[in-house]
Coordinates of C-alpha atoms in Angstrom, one line a residue:
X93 CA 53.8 -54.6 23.2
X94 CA 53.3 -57.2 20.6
X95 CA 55.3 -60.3 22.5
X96 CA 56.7 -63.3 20.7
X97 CA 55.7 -65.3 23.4
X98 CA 52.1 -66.8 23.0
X99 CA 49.5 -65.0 24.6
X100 CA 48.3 -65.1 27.9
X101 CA 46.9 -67.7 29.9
X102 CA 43.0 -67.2 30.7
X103 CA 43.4 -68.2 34.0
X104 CA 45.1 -64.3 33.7
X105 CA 41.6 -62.8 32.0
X106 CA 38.8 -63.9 30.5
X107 CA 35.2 -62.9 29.8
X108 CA 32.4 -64.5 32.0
X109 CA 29.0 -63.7 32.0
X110 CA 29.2 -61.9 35.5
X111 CA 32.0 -60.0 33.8
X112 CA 35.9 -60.1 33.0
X113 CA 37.2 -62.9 35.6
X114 CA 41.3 -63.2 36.8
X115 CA 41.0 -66.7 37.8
X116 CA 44.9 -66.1 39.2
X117 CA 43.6 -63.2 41.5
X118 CA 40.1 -64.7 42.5
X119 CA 38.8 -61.6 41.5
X120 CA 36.0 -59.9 38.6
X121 CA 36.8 -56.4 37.2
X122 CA 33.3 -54.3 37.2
X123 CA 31.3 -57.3 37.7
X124 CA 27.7 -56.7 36.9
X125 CA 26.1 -58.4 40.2
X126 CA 27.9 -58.4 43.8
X127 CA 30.7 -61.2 43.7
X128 CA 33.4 -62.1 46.3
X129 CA 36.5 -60.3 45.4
X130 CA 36.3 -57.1 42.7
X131 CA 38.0 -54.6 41.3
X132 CA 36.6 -51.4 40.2
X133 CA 37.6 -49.1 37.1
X134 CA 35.5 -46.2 37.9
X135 CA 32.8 -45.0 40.2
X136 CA 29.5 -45.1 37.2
X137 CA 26.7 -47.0 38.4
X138 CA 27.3 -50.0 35.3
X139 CA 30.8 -50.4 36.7
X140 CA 30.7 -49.9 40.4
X141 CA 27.9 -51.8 42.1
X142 CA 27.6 -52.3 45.7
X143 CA 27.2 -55.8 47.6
X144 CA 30.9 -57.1 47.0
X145 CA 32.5 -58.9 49.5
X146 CA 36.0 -57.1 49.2
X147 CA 36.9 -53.8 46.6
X148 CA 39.9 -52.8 45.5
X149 CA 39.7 -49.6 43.6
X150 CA 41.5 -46.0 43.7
X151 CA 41.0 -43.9 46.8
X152 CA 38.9 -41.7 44.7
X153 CA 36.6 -44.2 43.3
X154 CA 36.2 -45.5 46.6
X155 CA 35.3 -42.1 48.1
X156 CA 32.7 -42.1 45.3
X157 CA 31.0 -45.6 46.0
X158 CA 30.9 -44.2 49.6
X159 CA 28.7 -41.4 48.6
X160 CA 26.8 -43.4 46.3
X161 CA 25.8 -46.4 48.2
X162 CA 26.1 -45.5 51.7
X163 CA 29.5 -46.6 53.8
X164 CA 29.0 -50.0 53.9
X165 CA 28.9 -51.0 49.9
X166 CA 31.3 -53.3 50.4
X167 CA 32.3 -55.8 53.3
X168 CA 36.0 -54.8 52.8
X169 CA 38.0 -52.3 51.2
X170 CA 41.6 -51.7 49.5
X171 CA 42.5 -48.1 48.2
X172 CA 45.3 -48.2 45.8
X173 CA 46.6 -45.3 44.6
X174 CA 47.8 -44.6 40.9
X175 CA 51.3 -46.1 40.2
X176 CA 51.4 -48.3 42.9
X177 CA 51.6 -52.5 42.9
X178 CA 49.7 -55.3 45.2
X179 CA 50.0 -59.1 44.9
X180 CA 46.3 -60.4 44.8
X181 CA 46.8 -64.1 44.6
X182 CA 49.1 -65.0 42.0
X183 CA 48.6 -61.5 40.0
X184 CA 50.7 -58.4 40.1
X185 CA 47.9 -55.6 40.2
X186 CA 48.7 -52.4 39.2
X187 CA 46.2 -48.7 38.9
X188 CA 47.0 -46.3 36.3
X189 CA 44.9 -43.1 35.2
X190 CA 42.2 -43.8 32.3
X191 CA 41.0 -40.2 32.0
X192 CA 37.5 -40.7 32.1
X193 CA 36.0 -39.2 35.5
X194 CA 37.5 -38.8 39.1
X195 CA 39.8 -42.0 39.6
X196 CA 39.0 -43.9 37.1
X197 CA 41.6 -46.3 36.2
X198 CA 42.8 -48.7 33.9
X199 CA 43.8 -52.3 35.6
X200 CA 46.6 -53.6 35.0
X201 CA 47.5 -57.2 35.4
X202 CA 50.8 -59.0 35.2
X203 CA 52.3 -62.6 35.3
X204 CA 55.3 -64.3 34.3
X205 CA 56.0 -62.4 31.0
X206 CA 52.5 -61.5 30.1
X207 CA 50.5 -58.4 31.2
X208 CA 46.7 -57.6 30.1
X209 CA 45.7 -54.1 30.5
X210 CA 41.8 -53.8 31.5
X211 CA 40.8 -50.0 30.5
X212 CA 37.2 -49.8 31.9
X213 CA 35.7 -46.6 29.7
X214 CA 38.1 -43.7 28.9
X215 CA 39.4 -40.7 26.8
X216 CA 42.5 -39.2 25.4
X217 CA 42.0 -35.5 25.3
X218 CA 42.5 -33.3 28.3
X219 CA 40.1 -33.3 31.5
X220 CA 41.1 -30.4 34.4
X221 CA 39.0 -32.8 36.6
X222 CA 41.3 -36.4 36.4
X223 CA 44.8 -37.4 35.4
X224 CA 44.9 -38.0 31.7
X225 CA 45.2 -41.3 30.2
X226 CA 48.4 -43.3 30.3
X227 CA 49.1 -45.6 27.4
X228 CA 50.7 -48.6 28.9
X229 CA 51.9 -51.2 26.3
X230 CA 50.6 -54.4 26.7
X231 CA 49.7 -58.2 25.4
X232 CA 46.3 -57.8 25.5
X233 CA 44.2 -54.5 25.5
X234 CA 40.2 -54.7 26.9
X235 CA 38.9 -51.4 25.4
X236 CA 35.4 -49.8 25.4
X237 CA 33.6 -48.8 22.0
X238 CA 30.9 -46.8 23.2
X239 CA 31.6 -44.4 20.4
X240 CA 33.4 -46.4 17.5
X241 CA 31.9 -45.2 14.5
X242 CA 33.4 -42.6 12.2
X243 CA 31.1 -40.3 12.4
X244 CA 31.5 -39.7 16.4
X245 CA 34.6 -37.3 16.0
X246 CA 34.2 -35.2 19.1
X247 CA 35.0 -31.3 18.9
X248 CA 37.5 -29.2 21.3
X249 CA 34.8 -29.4 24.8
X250 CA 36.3 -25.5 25.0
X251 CA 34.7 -24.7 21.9
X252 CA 31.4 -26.2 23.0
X253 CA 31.5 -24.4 26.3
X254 CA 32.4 -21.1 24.1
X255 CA 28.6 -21.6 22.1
X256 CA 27.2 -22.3 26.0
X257 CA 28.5 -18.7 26.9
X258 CA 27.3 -17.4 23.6
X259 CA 24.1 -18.0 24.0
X260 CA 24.0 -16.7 27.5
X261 CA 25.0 -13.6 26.2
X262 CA 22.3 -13.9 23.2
X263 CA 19.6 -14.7 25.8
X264 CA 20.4 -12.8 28.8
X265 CA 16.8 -12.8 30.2
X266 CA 16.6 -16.9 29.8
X267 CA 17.7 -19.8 32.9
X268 CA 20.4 -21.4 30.9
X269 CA 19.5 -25.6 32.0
X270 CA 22.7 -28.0 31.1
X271 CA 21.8 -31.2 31.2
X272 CA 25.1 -33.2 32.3
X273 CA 25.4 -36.5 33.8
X274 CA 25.8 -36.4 38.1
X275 CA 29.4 -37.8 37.9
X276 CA 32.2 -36.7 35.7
X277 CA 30.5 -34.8 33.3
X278 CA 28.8 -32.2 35.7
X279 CA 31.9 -31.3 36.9
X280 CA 34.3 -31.5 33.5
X281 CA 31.3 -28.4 32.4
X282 CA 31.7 -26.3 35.8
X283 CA 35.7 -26.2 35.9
X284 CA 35.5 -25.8 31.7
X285 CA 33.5 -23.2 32.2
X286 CA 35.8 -21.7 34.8
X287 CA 38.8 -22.0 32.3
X288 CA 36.6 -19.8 30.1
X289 CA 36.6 -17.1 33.0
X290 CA 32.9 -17.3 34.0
X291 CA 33.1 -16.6 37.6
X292 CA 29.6 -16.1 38.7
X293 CA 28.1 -19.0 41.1
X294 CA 26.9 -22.4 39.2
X295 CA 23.6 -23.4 40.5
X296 CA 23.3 -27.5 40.2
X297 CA 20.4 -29.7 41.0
X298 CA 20.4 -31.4 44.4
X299 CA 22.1 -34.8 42.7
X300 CA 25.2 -33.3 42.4
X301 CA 26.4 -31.2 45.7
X302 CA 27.6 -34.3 47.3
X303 CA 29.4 -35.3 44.6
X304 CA 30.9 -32.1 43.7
X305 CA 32.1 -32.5 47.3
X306 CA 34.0 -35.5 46.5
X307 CA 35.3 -33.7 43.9
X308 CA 36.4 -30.2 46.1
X309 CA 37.7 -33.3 48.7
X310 CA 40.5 -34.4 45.9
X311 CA 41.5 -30.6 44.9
X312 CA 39.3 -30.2 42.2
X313 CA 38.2 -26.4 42.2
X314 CA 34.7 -25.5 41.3
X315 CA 34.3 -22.3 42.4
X316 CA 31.3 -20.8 43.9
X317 CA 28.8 -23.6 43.7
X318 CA 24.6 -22.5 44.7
X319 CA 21.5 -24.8 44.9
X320 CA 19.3 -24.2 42.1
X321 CA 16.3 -23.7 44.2
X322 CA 14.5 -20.5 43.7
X323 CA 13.6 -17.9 46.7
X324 CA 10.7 -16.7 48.5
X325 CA 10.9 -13.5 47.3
X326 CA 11.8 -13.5 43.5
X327 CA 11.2 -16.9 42.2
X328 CA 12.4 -18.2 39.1
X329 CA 12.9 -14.8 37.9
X330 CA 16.5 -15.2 40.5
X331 CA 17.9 -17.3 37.9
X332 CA 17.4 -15.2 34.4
X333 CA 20.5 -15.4 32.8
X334 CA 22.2 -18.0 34.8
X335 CA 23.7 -21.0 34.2
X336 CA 21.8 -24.3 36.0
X337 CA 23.3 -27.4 35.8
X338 CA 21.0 -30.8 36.3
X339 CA 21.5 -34.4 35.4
X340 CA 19.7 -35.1 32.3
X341 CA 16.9 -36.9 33.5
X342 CA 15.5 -33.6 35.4
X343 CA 15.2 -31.8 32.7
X344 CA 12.4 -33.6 31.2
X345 CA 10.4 -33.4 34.5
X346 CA 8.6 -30.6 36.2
X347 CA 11.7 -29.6 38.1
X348 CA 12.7 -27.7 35.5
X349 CA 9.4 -25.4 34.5
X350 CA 10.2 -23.3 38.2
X351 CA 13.0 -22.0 35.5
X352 CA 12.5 -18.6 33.7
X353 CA 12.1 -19.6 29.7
X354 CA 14.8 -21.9 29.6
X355 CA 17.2 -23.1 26.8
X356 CA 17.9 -26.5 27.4
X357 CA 21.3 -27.4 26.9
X358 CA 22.6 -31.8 26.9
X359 CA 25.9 -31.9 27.4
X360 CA 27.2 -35.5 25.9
X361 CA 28.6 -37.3 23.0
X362 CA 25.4 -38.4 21.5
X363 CA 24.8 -35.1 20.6
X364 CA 26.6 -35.3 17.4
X365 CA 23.0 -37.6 16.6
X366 CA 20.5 -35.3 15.8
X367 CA 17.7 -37.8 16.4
X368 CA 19.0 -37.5 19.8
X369 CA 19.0 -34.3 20.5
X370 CA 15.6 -33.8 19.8
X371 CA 14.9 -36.6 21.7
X372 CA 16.3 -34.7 25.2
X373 CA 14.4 -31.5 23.8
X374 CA 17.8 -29.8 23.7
X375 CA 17.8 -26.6 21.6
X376 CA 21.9 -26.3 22.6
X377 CA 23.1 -29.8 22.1
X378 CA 26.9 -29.2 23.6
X379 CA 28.9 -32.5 21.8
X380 CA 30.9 -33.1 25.3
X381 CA 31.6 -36.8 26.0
X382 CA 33.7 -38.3 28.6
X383 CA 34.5 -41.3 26.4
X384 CA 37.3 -42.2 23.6
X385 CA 35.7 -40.6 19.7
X386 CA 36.7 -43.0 16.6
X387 CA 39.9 -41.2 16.4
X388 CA 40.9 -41.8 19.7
X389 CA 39.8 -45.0 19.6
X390 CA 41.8 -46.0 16.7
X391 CA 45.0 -43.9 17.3
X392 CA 45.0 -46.0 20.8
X393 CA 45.1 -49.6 19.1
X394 CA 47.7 -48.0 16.3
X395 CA 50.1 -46.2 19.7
X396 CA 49.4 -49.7 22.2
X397 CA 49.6 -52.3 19.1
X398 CA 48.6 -55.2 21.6
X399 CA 48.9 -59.0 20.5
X400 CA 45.4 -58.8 21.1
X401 CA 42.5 -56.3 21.7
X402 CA 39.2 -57.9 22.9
X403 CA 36.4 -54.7 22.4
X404 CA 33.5 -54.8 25.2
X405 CA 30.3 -52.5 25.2
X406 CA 29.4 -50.2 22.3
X407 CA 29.7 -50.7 18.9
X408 CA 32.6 -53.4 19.2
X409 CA 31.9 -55.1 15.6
X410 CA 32.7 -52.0 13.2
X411 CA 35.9 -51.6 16.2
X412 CA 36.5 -55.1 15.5
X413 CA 36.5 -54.6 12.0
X414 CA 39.1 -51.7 11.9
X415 CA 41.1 -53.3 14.0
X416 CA 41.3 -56.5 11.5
X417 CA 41.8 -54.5 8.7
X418 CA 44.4 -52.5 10.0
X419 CA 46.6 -55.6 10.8
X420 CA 45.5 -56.3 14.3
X421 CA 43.9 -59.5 15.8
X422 CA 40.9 -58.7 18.0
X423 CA 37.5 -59.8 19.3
X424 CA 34.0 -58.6 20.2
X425 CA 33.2 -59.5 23.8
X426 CA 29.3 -58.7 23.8
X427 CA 29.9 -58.2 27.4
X428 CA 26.2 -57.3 29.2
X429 CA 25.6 -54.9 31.8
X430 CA 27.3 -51.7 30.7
X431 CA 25.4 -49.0 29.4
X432 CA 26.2 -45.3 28.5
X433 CA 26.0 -43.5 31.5
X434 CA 24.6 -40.0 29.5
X435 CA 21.4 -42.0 29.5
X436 CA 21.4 -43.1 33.2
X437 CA 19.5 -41.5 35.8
X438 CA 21.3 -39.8 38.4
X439 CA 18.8 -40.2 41.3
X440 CA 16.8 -37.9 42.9
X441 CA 17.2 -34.0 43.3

């Protein structure tokens, strides 16, 4: 957008230590403790907290808090749906896609002439489970640099899912174990691996069904979906040669030894980091990330061109750096409270 006018007010947006604050609205976006009035990008546990007095998120993202923290996570509640525009105080609040899980969102805030767009975490390439990312031009762009380095370049996810097939086919006697975070990524893996044409049932650790619900509640088509619990009768011999699907925490307790010999597979971004890999134990490290790579990152700031980009969590000082160097003003916000959500725990099974 890159206005003549100055920019913004910060009574429009500005960084607090409970988190990005619209003083016009009365409200926090993904505050990092319960606060009055929020608004929610997406449903991850380091962005959507429970204990606010009133939420305003997509209808999705609501659905997903439900699940999470029980009905009640919030005193009050406002869906609003992609596209469409409330007044909250003196603020003009608008949704739109940010293509990072089920209804995440980018917020959008306008007044008088100036508009700040808030883009909680996201991705540019294609996700079969949520609406792609929609560039909206802007004065001032809040982006996440959870992978702004150069050497995070993220492969196709279809070519990654291709070497997760291969090697069921390499070891067909052997429980295939995918380690994939309980929200967003879990389900990105099953429908990729459905575009591949694997139609056999998915087994997935007990942290998942009810969010795969969510998912099947919003027309997301998983296919035929098991528990991965093993029979009386056979035992962990059932699951020889079948996929199993488990957040990534499981996988490095004994849940995972009822499994026949299996190659454990980490499905996330920081695979590209060998150190990492080994770290998880994964002898398939699958590079799949739900987040922006450096190239996407970059190519973002280049498309949007904002008066101003202020960078939050990750590596914001070498973000901060392109950005400067490339003819862009920008700042690192050091915001605390949001951490990669590959490394969370996804509760019990």
């Amino acid at each position: 957008m890159a206005s003549a006018h100055p920019l913004p007010p910060l009574s429009l947006l500005r960084p607090t230590p409970r988190g990005l604050w619209c003083e016009a609205g009365g409200f926090f976006i993904d505050p990092n403790g319960p606060v009055d009035r929020a608004v929610i990008t997406h449903g991850h546990s380091d962005h959507a907290r429970s204990g606010h007095g009133a939420v305003l998120a997509t209808p999705e993202t609501l659905a997903i808090m439900a699940v999470r923290y029980g009905e009640d996570f919030a005193a009050t509640v406002q869906p609003l749906p992609y596209g469409e525009i409330t007044r909250v105080g003196d603020v003009t609040v608008r949704l739109v896609p940010a293509g990072h899980v089920l209804g995440s969102a980018q917020v959008v805030l306008e007044q008088g002439p100036w508009r700040v767009v808030a883009s909680g975490d996201y991705k540019r390439r294609r996700d079969p489970t949520c609406p792609a990312f929609e560039p909206t031009p802007c004065d001032v762009f809040v982006t996440e640099a959870t992978f702004a380095l150069p050497v995070f370049r993220h492969p196709p996810a279809s070519d990654e899912i291709d070497r997760l097939l291969h090697s069921l086919e390499q070891f067909p006697d052997r429980t295939h174990m995918v380690g994939a975070y309980a929200l967003g990524k879990a389900q990105r893996v099953i429908r990729l691996l459905r575009e591949a044409g694997y139609d056999r049932p998915i087994h997935v650790h007990g942290a998942l069904e009810r969010l795969n619900a969510v998912y099947e509640r919003f027309g997301v088509d998983l296919g035929p979906i098991a528990p991965a619990t093993a029979n009386a009768t056979g035992g962990a011999s059932d699951l020889r040669g079948e996929i199993v699907i488990a957040p990534p925490s499981a996988l490095a307790d004994r849940w995972n030894r009822r499994f026949a010999d299996p190659v454990i597979a980490v499905a996330s971004g920081w695979m590209r980091v060998r150190a990492r890999a080994r770290q998880r134990g994964a002898e398939l490290p699958l590079i799949i990330s739900d987040h922006a790579d450096w190239d996407e990152l970059t190519e973002t700031l280049t498309e949007l061109s904002p008066s101003e980009t202020w960078i939050t969590h990750g590596r914001e000082d070498a973000l901060c750096r392109w950005a400067v160097i490339n003819g862009l003003q920008a700042r690192a916000l050091h915001l605390v409270g949001y951490d990669d959500e590959d490394d969370a725990d996804a509760g019990p099974a």
